[in-house]
Amino acid sequence: LVVDDNTICQVVLKTALAGLGYTADCADNGKIACDMVREHPLIYDCVFMDLRMPVMDGFEAVKYIRTQLHATMPIIVLSAECGEGIAGQVMKAGSSEFCQKPLQKAGLRPVLQKHNVGRSR
């Protein structure tokens, strides 16, 4: 699941994932992503979450997915933000990893492997 309010970022990540043999759905904000995970709890093997989005940001969405939905799939937070402490805040919220945007296809493969994300069914 690719969660980003920027359609271009969605397309870029979805295309990179497709190039590695994965399929992905997209959500425009954290609220939509939480609804998708709640409605289909076994479909998503991994969530790529942007931090700054309208309606529900990445911090809130990660916390909700972990504490309210009790979902355990890897949540990889992607952000152009590189401020001091961002990675720690993201991990404290319950994410599995923090990566800087843009995450290129070459950098995507090791992240997926690290978190044992299988290819699409």
mmCIF file of C-alpha atoms in Angstrom:
data_model
loop_
_atom_site.group_PDB
_atom_site.id
_atom_site.type_symbol
_atom_site.label_atom_id
_atom_site.label_comp_id
_atom_site.label_asym_id
_atom_site.label_seq_id
_atom_site.Cartn_x
_atom_site.Cartn_y
_atom_site.Cartn_z
ATOM 1 C CA LEU A 1 0.000 0.000 0.000
ATOM 2 C CA VAL A 2 1.472 3.343 -1.071
ATOM 3 C CA VAL A 3 0.198 6.276 1.005
ATOM 4 C CA ASP A 4 1.028 9.753 -0.276
ATOM 5 C CA ASP A 5 -0.971 12.881 -1.059
ATOM 6 C CA ASN A 6 1.261 13.573 -4.068
ATOM 7 C CA THR A 7 0.051 11.634 -7.108
ATOM 8 C CA ILE A 8 3.467 11.835 -8.770
ATOM 9 C CA CYS A 9 5.110 10.233 -5.715
ATOM 10 C CA GLN A 10 2.450 7.504 -5.779
ATOM 11 C CA VAL A 11 3.114 6.760 -9.453
ATOM 12 C CA VAL A 12 6.905 6.772 -9.038
ATOM 13 C CA LEU A 13 6.833 4.351 -6.094
ATOM 14 C CA LYS A 14 4.148 2.137 -7.626
ATOM 15 C CA THR A 15 6.186 1.935 -10.851
ATOM 16 C CA ALA A 16 9.388 1.085 -8.961
ATOM 17 C CA LEU A 17 7.544 -1.635 -7.047
ATOM 18 C CA ALA A 18 6.105 -3.016 -10.297
ATOM 19 C CA GLY A 19 9.625 -3.142 -11.724
ATOM 20 C CA LEU A 20 10.540 -5.432 -8.820
ATOM 21 C CA GLY A 21 7.513 -7.673 -9.354
ATOM 22 C CA TYR A 22 5.144 -6.172 -6.770
ATOM 23 C CA THR A 23 1.669 -4.695 -7.104
ATOM 24 C CA ALA A 24 0.424 -1.816 -4.985
ATOM 25 C CA ASP A 25 -2.738 0.068 -4.164
ATOM 26 C CA CYS A 26 -2.579 3.789 -3.384
ATOM 27 C CA ALA A 27 -4.179 6.024 -0.766
ATOM 28 C CA ASP A 28 -4.147 9.835 -0.761
ATOM 29 C CA ASN A 29 -3.881 10.239 3.022
ATOM 30 C CA GLY A 30 -3.524 8.337 6.274
ATOM 31 C CA LYS A 31 -7.275 8.131 6.934
ATOM 32 C CA ILE A 32 -7.916 6.416 3.610
ATOM 33 C CA ALA A 33 -4.980 4.068 4.284
ATOM 34 C CA CYS A 34 -6.326 3.159 7.733
ATOM 35 C CA ASP A 35 -9.756 2.451 6.224
ATOM 36 C CA MET A 36 -8.169 0.256 3.536
ATOM 37 C CA VAL A 37 -6.137 -1.723 6.086
ATOM 38 C CA ARG A 38 -9.208 -2.122 8.335
ATOM 39 C CA GLU A 39 -11.399 -3.300 5.437
ATOM 40 C CA HIS A 40 -8.758 -5.677 4.020
ATOM 41 C CA PRO A 41 -6.475 -6.663 6.917
ATOM 42 C CA LEU A 42 -4.771 -9.556 5.132
ATOM 43 C CA ILE A 43 -4.182 -7.981 1.716
ATOM 44 C CA TYR A 44 -1.339 -5.578 2.470
ATOM 45 C CA ASP A 45 2.105 -7.091 3.034
ATOM 46 C CA CYS A 46 3.720 -3.675 3.501
ATOM 47 C CA VAL A 47 2.767 -0.006 3.786
ATOM 48 C CA PHE A 48 4.863 2.848 2.392
ATOM 49 C CA MET A 49 3.715 5.928 4.309
ATOM 50 C CA ASP A 50 4.420 9.585 3.612
ATOM 51 C CA LEU A 51 4.677 11.762 6.730
ATOM 52 C CA ARG A 52 3.041 15.047 5.810
ATOM 53 C CA MET A 53 -0.469 14.672 4.384
ATOM 54 C CA PRO A 54 -3.833 16.367 4.876
ATOM 55 C CA VAL A 55 -6.702 14.770 6.832
ATOM 56 C CA MET A 56 -4.451 12.294 8.725
ATOM 57 C CA ASP A 57 -0.665 12.519 8.598
ATOM 58 C CA GLY A 58 1.764 9.620 8.606
ATOM 59 C CA PHE A 59 2.496 9.793 12.335
ATOM 60 C CA GLU A 60 -1.195 9.469 13.216
ATOM 61 C CA ALA A 61 -1.805 6.767 10.621
ATOM 62 C CA VAL A 62 1.116 4.623 11.794
ATOM 63 C CA LYS A 63 -0.038 4.883 15.411
ATOM 64 C CA TYR A 64 -3.621 4.028 14.433
ATOM 65 C CA ILE A 65 -2.610 1.026 12.318
ATOM 66 C CA ARG A 66 -0.496 -0.330 15.167
ATOM 67 C CA THR A 67 -2.669 0.455 18.200
ATOM 68 C CA GLN A 68 -6.234 0.336 16.879
ATOM 69 C CA LEU A 69 -5.983 -2.120 13.999
ATOM 70 C CA HIS A 70 -3.186 -4.180 15.598
ATOM 71 C CA ALA A 71 -1.657 -4.707 12.159
ATOM 72 C CA THR A 72 1.893 -6.032 12.117
ATOM 73 C CA MET A 73 2.939 -5.613 8.486
ATOM 74 C CA PRO A 74 6.057 -3.496 7.902
ATOM 75 C CA ILE A 75 5.336 0.219 7.679
ATOM 76 C CA ILE A 76 8.089 2.064 5.851
ATOM 77 C CA VAL A 77 7.889 5.809 6.317
ATOM 78 C CA LEU A 78 9.144 7.860 3.384
ATOM 79 C CA SER A 79 9.787 11.564 3.739
ATOM 80 C CA ALA A 80 11.849 14.350 2.255
ATOM 81 C CA GLU A 81 12.096 15.666 5.806
ATOM 82 C CA CYS A 82 15.508 15.164 7.305
ATOM 83 C CA GLY A 83 15.232 17.190 10.476
ATOM 84 C CA GLU A 84 16.938 16.106 13.629
ATOM 85 C CA GLY A 85 15.047 13.361 15.388
ATOM 86 C CA ILE A 86 12.529 12.597 12.616
ATOM 87 C CA ALA A 87 13.673 8.982 12.259
ATOM 88 C CA GLY A 88 13.375 8.458 16.011
ATOM 89 C CA GLN A 89 9.897 10.000 16.117
ATOM 90 C CA VAL A 90 8.795 7.791 13.245
ATOM 91 C CA MET A 91 10.117 4.657 14.929
ATOM 92 C CA LYS A 92 8.498 5.643 18.236
ATOM 93 C CA ALA A 93 5.163 5.987 16.415
ATOM 94 C CA GLY A 94 5.463 2.330 15.384
ATOM 95 C CA SER A 95 6.994 2.343 11.943
ATOM 96 C CA SER A 96 9.385 -0.381 10.858
ATOM 97 C CA GLU A 97 11.808 1.882 9.026
ATOM 98 C CA PHE A 98 12.401 5.456 7.921
ATOM 99 C CA CYS A 99 13.726 6.209 4.428
ATOM 100 C CA GLN A 100 14.514 9.504 2.750
ATOM 101 C CA LYS A 101 12.614 10.501 -0.376
ATOM 102 C CA PRO A 102 13.173 9.918 -3.150
ATOM 103 C CA LEU A 103 13.723 6.196 -2.632
ATOM 104 C CA GLN A 104 15.112 4.815 -5.869
ATOM 105 C CA LYS A 105 14.375 1.328 -7.174
ATOM 106 C CA ALA A 106 17.890 0.196 -6.183
ATOM 107 C CA GLY A 107 17.249 1.292 -2.596
ATOM 108 C CA LEU A 108 13.793 -0.235 -2.524
ATOM 109 C CA ARG A 109 14.868 -3.848 -3.025
ATOM 110 C CA PRO A 110 17.018 -4.083 0.164
ATOM 111 C CA VAL A 111 14.260 -2.478 2.256
ATOM 112 C CA LEU A 112 11.724 -5.019 1.010
ATOM 113 C CA GLN A 113 14.166 -7.883 1.585
ATOM 114 C CA LYS A 114 15.060 -6.651 5.070
ATOM 115 C CA HIS A 115 11.394 -6.796 6.064
ATOM 116 C CA ASN A 116 10.718 -10.096 4.251
ATOM 117 C CA VAL A 117 8.075 -8.609 2.004
ATOM 118 C CA GLY A 118 6.987 -11.272 -0.469
ATOM 119 C CA ARG A 119 6.098 -10.611 -4.072
ATOM 120 C CA SER A 120 2.504 -10.157 -5.104
ATOM 121 C CA ARG A 121 0.242 -13.172 -5.199
#
